[in-house]
GROMACS .gro file of C-alpha atoms in nm:
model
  388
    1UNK     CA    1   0.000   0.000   0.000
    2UNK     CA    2   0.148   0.349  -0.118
    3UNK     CA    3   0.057   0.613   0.082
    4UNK     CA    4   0.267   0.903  -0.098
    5UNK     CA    5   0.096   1.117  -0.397
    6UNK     CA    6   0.181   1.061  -0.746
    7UNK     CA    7   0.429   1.258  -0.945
    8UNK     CA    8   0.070   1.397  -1.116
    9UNK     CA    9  -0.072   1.484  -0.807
   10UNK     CA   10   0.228   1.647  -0.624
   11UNK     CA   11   0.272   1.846  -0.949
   12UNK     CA   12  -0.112   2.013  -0.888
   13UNK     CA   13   0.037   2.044  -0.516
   14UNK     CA   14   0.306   2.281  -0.651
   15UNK     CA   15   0.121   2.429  -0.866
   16UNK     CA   16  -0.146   2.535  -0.662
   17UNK     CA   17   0.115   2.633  -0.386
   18UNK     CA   18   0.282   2.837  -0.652
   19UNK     CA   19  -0.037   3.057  -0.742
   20UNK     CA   20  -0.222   3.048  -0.381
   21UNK     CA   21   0.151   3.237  -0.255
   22UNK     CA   22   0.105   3.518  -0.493
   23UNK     CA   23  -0.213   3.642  -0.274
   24UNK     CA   24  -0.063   3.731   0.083
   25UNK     CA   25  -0.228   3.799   0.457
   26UNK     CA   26  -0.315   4.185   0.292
   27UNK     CA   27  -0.502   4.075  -0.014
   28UNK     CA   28  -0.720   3.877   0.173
   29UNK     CA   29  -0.813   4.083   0.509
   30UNK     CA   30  -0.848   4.378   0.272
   31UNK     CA   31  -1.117   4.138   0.033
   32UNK     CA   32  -1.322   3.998   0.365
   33UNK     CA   33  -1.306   4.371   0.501
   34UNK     CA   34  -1.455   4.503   0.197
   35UNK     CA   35  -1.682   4.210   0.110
   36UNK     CA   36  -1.559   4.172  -0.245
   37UNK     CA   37  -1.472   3.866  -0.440
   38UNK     CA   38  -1.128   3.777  -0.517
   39UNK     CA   39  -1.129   3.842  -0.911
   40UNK     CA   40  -0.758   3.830  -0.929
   41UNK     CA   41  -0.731   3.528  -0.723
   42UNK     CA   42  -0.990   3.328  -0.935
   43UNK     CA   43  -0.878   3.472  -1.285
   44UNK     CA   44  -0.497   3.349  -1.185
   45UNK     CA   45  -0.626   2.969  -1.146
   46UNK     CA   46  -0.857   2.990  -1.445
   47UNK     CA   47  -0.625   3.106  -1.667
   48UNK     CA   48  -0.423   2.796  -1.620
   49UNK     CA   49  -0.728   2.601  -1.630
   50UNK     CA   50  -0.782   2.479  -1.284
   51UNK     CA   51  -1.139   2.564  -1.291
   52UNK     CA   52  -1.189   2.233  -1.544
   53UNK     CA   53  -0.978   1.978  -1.345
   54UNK     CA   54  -1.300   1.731  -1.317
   55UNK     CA   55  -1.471   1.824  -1.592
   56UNK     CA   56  -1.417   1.547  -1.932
   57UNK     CA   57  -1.193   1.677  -2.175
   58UNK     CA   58  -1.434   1.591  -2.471
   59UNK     CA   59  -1.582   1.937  -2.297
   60UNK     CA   60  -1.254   2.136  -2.261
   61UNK     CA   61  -1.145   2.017  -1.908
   62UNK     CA   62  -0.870   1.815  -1.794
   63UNK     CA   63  -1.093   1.489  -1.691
   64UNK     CA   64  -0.923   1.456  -1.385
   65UNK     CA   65  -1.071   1.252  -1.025
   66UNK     CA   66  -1.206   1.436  -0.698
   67UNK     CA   67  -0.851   1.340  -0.593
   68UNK     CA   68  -0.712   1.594  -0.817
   69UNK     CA   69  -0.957   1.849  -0.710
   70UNK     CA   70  -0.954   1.811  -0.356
   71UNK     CA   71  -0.540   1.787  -0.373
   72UNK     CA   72  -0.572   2.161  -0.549
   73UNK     CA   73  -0.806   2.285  -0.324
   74UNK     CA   74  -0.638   2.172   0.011
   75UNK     CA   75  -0.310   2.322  -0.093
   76UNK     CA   76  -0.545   2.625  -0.174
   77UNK     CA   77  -0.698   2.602   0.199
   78UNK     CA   78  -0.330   2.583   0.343
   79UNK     CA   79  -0.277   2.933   0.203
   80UNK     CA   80  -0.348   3.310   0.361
   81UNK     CA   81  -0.647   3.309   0.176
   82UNK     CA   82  -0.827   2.972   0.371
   83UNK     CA   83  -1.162   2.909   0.320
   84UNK     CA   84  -1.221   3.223   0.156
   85UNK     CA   85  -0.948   3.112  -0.181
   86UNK     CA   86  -1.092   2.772  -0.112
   87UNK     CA   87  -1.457   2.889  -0.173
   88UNK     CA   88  -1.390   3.103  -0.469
   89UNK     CA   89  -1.272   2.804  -0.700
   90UNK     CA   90  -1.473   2.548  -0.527
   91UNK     CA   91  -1.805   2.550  -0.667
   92UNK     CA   92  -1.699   2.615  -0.994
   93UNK     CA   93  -1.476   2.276  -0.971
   94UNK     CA   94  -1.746   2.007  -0.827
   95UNK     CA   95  -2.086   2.202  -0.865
   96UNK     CA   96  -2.138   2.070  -1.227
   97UNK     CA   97  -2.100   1.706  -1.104
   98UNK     CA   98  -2.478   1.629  -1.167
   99UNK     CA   99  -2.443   1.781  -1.511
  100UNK     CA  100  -2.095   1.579  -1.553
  101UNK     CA  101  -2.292   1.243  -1.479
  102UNK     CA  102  -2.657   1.311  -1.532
  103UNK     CA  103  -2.694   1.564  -1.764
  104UNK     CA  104  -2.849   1.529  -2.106
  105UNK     CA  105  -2.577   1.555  -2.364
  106UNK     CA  106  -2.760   1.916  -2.580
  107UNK     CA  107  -2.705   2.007  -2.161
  108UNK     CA  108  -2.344   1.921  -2.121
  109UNK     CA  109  -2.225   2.095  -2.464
  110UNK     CA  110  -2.392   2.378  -2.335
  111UNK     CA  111  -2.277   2.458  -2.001
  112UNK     CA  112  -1.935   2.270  -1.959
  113UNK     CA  113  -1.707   2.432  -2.170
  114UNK     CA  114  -1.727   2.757  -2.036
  115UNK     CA  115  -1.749   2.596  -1.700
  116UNK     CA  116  -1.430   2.465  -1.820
  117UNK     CA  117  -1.270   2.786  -1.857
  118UNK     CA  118  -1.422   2.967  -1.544
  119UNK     CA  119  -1.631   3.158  -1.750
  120UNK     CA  120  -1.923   3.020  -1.653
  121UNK     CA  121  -2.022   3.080  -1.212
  122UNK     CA  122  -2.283   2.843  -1.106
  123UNK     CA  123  -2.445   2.847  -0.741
  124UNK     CA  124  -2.607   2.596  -0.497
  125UNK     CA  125  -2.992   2.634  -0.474
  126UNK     CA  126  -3.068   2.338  -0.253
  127UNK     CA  127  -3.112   2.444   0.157
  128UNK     CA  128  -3.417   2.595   0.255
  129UNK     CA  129  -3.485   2.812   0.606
  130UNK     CA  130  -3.796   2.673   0.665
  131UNK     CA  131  -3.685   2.297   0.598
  132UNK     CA  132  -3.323   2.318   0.712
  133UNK     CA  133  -3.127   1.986   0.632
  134UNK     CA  134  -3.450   1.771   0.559
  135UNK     CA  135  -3.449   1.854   0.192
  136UNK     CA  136  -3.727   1.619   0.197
  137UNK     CA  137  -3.968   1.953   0.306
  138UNK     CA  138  -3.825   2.186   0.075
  139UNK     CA  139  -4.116   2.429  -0.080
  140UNK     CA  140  -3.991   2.568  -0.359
  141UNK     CA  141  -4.193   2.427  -0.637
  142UNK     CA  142  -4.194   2.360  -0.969
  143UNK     CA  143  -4.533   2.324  -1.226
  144UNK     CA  144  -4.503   2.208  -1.585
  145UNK     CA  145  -4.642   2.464  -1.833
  146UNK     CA  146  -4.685   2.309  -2.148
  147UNK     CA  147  -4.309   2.274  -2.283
  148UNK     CA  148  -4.148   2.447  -2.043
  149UNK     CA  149  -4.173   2.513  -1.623
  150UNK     CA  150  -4.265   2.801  -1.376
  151UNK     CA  151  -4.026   2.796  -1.074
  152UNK     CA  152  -4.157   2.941  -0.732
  153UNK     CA  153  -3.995   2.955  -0.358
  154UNK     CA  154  -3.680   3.048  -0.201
  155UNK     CA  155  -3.348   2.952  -0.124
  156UNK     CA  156  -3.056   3.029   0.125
  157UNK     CA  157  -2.716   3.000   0.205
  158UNK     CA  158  -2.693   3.003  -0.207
  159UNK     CA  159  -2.249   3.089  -0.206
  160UNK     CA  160  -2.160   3.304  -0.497
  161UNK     CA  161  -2.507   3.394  -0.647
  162UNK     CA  162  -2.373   3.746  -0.728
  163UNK     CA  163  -2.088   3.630  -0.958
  164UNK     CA  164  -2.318   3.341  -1.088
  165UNK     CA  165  -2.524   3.314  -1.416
  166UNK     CA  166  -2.663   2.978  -1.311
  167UNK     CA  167  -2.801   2.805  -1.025
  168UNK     CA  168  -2.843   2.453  -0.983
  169UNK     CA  169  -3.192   2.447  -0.795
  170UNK     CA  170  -3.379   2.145  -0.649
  171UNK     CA  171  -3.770   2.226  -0.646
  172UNK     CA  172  -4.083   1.978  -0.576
  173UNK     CA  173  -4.250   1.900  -0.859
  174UNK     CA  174  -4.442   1.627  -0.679
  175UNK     CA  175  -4.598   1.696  -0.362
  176UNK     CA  176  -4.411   1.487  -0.057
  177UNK     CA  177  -4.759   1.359   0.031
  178UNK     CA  178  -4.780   1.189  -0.298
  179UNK     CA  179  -4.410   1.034  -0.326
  180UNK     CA  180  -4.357   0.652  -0.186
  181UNK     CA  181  -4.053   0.821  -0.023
  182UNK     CA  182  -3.971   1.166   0.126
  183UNK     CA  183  -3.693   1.208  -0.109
  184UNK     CA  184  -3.869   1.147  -0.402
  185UNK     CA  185  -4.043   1.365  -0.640
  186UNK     CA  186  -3.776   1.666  -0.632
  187UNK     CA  187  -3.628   1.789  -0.976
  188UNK     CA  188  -3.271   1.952  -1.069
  189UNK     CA  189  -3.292   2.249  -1.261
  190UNK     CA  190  -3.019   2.453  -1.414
  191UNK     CA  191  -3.175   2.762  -1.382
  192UNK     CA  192  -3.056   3.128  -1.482
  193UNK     CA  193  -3.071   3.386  -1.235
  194UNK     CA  194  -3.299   3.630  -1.430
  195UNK     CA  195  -3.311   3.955  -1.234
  196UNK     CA  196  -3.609   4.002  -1.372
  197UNK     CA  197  -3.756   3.676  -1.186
  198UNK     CA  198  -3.501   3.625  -0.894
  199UNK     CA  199  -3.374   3.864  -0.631
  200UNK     CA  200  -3.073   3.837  -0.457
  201UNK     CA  201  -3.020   3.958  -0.157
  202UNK     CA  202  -2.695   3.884   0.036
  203UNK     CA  203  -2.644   3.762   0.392
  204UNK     CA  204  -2.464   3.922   0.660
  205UNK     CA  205  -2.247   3.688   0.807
  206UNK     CA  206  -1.950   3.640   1.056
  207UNK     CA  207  -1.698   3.566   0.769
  208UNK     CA  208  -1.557   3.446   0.448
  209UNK     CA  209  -1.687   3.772   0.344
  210UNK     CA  210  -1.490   3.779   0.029
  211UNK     CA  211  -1.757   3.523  -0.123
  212UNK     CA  212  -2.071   3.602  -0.058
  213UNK     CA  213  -2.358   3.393   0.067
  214UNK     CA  214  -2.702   3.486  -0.013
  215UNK     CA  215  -3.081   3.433  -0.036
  216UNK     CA  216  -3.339   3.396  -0.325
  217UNK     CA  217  -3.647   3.517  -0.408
  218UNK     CA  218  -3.765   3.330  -0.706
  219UNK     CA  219  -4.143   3.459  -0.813
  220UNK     CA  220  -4.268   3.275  -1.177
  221UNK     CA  221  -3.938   3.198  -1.288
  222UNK     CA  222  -3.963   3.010  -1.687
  223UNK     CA  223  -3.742   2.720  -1.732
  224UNK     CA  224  -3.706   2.487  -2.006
  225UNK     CA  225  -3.773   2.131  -2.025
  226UNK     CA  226  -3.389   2.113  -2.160
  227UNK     CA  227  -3.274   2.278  -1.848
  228UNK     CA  228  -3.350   1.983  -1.634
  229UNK     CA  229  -3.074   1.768  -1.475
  230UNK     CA  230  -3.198   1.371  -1.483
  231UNK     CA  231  -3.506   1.232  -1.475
  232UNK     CA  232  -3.817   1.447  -1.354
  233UNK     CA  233  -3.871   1.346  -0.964
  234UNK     CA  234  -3.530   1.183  -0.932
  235UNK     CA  235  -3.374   1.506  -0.815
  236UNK     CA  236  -3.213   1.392  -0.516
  237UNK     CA  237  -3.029   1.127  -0.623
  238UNK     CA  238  -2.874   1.337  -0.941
  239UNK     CA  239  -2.772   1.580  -0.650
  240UNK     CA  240  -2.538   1.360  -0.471
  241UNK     CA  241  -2.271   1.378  -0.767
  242UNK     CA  242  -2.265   1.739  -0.639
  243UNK     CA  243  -2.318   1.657  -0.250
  244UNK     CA  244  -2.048   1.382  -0.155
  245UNK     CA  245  -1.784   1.572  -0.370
  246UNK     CA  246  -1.830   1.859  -0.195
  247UNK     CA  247  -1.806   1.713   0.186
  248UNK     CA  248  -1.504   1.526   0.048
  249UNK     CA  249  -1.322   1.865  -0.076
  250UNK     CA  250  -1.431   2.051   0.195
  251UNK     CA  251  -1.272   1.777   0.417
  252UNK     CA  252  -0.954   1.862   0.229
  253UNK     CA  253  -1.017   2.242   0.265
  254UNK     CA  254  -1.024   2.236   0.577
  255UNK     CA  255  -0.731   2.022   0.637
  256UNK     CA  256  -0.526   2.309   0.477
  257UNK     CA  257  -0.724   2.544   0.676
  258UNK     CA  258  -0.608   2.393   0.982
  259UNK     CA  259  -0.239   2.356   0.825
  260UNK     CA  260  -0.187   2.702   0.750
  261UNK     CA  261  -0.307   2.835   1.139
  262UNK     CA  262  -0.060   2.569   1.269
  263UNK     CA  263   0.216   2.717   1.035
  264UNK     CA  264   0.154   3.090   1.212
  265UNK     CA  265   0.115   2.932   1.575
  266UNK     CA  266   0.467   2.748   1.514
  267UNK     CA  267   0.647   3.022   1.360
  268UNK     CA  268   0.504   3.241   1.663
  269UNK     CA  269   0.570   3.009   1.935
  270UNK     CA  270   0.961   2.972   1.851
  271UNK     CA  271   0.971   3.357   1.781
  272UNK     CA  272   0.793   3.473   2.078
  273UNK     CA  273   0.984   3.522   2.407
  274UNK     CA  274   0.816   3.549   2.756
  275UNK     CA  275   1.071   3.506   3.113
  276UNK     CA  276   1.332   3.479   2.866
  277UNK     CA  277   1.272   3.162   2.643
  278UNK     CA  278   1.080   3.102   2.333
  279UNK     CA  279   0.681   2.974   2.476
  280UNK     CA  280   0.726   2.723   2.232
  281UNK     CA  281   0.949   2.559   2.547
  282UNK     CA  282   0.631   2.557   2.743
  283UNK     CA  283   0.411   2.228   2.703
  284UNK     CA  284   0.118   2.444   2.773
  285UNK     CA  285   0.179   2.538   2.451
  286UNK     CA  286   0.342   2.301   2.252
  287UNK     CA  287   0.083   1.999   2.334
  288UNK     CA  288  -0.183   2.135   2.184
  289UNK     CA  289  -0.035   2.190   1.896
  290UNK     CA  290   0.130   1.910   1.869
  291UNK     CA  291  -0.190   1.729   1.923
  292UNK     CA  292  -0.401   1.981   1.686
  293UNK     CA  293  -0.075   1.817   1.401
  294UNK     CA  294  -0.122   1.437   1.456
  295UNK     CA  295  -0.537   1.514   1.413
  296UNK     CA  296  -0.495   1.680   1.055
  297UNK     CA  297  -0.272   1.409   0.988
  298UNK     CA  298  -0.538   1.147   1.063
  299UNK     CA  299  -0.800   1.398   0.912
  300UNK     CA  300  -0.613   1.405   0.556
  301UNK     CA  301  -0.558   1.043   0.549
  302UNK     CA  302  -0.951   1.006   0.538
  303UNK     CA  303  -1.011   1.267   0.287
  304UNK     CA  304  -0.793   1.061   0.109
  305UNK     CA  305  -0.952   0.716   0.160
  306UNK     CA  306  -1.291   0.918   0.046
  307UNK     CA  307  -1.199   1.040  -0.277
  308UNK     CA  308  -1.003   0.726  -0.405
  309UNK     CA  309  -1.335   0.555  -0.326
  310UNK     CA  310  -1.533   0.787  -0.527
  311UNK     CA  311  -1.271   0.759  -0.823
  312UNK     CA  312  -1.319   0.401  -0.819
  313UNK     CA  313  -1.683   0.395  -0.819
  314UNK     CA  314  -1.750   0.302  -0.492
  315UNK     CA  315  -2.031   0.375  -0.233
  316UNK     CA  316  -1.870   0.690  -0.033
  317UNK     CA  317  -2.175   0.829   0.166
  318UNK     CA  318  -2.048   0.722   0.479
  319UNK     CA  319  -1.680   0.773   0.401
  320UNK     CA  320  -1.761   1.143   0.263
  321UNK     CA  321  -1.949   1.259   0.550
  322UNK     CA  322  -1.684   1.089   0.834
  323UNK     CA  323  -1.397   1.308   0.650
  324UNK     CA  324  -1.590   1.612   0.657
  325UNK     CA  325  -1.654   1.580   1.064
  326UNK     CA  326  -1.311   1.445   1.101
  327UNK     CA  327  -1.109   1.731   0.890
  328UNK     CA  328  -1.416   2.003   1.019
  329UNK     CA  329  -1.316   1.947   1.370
  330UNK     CA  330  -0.925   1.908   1.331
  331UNK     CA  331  -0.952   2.218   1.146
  332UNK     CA  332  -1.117   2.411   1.432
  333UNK     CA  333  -0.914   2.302   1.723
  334UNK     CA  334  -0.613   2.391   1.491
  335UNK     CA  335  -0.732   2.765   1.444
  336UNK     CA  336  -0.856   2.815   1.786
  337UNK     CA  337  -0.510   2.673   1.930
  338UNK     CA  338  -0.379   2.890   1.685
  339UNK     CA  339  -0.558   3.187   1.814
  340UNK     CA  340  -0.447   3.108   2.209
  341UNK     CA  341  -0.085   3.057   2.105
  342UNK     CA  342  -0.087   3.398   2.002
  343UNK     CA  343  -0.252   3.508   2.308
  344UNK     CA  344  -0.370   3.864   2.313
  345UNK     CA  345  -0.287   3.973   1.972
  346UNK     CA  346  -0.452   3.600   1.809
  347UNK     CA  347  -0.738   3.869   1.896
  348UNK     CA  348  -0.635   4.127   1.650
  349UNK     CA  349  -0.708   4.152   1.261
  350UNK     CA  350  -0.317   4.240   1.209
  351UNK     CA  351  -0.209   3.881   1.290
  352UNK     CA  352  -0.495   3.665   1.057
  353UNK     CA  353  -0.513   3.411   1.277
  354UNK     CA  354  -0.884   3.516   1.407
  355UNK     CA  355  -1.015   3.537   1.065
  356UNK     CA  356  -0.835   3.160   0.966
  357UNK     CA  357  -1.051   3.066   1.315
  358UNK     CA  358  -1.393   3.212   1.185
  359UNK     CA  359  -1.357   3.076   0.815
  360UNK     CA  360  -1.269   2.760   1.002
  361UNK     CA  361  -1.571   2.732   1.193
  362UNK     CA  362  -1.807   2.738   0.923
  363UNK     CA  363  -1.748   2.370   0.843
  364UNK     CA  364  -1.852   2.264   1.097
  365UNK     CA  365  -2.239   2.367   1.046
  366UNK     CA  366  -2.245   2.382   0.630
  367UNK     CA  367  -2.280   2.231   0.442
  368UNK     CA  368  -2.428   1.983   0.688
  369UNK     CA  369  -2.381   1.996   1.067
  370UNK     CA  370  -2.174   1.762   1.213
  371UNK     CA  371  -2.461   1.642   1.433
  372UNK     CA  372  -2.637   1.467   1.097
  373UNK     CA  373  -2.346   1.335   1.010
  374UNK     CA  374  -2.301   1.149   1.361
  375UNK     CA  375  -2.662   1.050   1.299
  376UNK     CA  376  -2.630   0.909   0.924
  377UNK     CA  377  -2.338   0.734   1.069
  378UNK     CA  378  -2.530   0.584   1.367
  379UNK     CA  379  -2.837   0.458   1.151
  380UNK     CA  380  -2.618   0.397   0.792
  381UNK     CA  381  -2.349   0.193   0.920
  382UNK     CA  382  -2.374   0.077   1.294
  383UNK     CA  383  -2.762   0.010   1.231
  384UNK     CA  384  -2.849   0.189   1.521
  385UNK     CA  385  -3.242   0.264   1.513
  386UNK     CA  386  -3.278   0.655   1.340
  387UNK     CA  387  -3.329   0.913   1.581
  388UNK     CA  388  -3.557   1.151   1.394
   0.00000   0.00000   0.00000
């Protein structure tokens, strides 16, 4: 068993490294300060064509595995720009998986070439206030019109909806009351974000501020039969090729995350002097971060195990979800040891290590809690009765 990365994959590793380092501490305080998206950032990776790493190349990407893209995107997390640089490219890489594997061909020539290229911004339109994560009781609904269908409801959390064109939106077109099963009867649309059907209105939230999140108001939106992702009521299970992806790069995202804090509390903790010795010396200190190391460790090993499993075809529910708690957490403890290392100033804008701790804790609520995942694990593979 070979656990070191291919000369392919430690390639995108350097790669990534190279570009991520051109965007420093100032670039990215100044873009979550001001609330504006990281244009440079994002053009730099899509003009070398990062943004099409998983897309086939019989559509002008490079046809790679979620390995690939989550071995990008970690090195990306283990950067000054964290979850905020993460989150810029991310969507763009996996959201397009249920096109990539479900999508009608007419749908595919379409929309994944200049998804390819980064032209193209897509957003989420799945979670729901009123239903939170039981999609199963999503409203938004969707009601054929002859040809074509008229989209009505509203979405949240929906990343990137200012930059984005598109939105991949699961609606009802069955009512739940009708469907053998509570996850049946929901369709995947590719929708477009007409302004003149859907208003966006950004959230206000406690950080990775340089990518927005936001809500939608969609009020008779037209879509066309074309536009729909899979089979009519099979929306769900289309979405997972977007959903288990996503938990599995985030996993690595956050691994870098964590990596990158631990970096500034290390450098800081041999530089630092208090009664005349570096507070590195003191195990106080050095324990917990020593411990917060040998966690990301375990935590990137997992992300790992996930994302060969999905390359190889196999059933990665459980596996996806476990890395995203496991790497979530790790992360999280890293930054907020991170932030007491520093002491005081960990406090303070001017050192980043707050703003590493508040992108950090994100992942550990979206985009599921870590509470579901505890409880798919407890009913999915211990067979423990559910609990809800």
């Amino acid at each position: 068993m070979d656990f070191g990365l291919s000369p392919e994959l430690e390639q995108i590793r350097h790669e990534a490294r190279r570009l991520a380092d051109g965007f420093d501490d100032d670039y990215w305080r100044e873009h979550d300060e001001k609330h504006e998206f990281p244009w440079a950032f994002y053009n730099a990776f899509a003009e070398q064509g990062w943004i099409g790493v998983v897309v086939p190349e019989e559509y002008g990407g490079a046809g790679m595995g979620i390995m690939h893209a989550a071995v990008l995107l970690g090195t990306v997390g283990h950067s000054a720009g964290v979850q905020n640089a993460a989150s810029a490219l991310h969507l763009s890489i996996f959201g397009m998986g249920p096109v990539i594997h479900h999508g009608s061909e007419e749908l595919k020539q379409r929309y994944l070439p200049p998804t390819a290229t980064g032209e193209l911004h897509v957003s989420f339109g799945v979670t729901e206030d009123d239903a939170g994560t039981d999609t199963s009781r999503i409203r938004t609904q969707a009601r054929r019109d002859g040809a074509r269908w008229i989209v009505n409801g509203k979405k949240i959390w929906n990343s990137k909806a200012q930059q984005a064109s598109k939105c991949l939106l699961l609606a009802r077109t069955t009512p739940r009351e009708e469907c053998d099963k509570p996850l049946q009867g929901m369709t995947l649309f590719l929708i477009d974000l007409d302004p003149n059907f859907v208003e966006i209105r950004p959230i206000d939230k406690c950080g990775r501020n340089a990518v927005n999140s936001n809500e939608l108001f969609i009020h008779d939106l037209p879509v066309d039969e074309s536009d729909i992702v899979g089979e009519v009521g099979n929306g769900f299970r289309c979405l997972l090729d977007g959903l288990n992806p996503e938990r599995i790069v985030l996993a690595a995202e956050s691994v870098g995350i964590g990596r990158q804090a631990l970096d500034k509390a290390v450098h800081y903790a041999r530089e630092r002097e208090v009664f005349g010795r570096p507070i590195g010396m003191n195990q106080a200190i050095a324990h917990p971060l020593a411990d917060a190391y040998s966690e990301l460790e375990a935590a990137e090993l997992l992300w790992q195990k996930a994302a060969w499993a999905f390359d190889e075809g196999h059933e990665v529910g459980a596996l996806a979800n476990m890395a995203k708690l496991r790497a979530s957490e790790a992360a999280f403890r890293a930054c907020d040891r991170a932030v007491q290392t520093f002491g005081g100033m960990g406090y303070a804008k001017e050192c980043n290590v707050e703003r590493y701790w508040r992108e950090s804790r994100m992942s550990r609520i979206a985009p599921i809690s870590n509470e579901m995942i505890l409880n798919f694990v407890s009913e999915h593979v211990l067979g423990l009765p559910r609990s809800y």
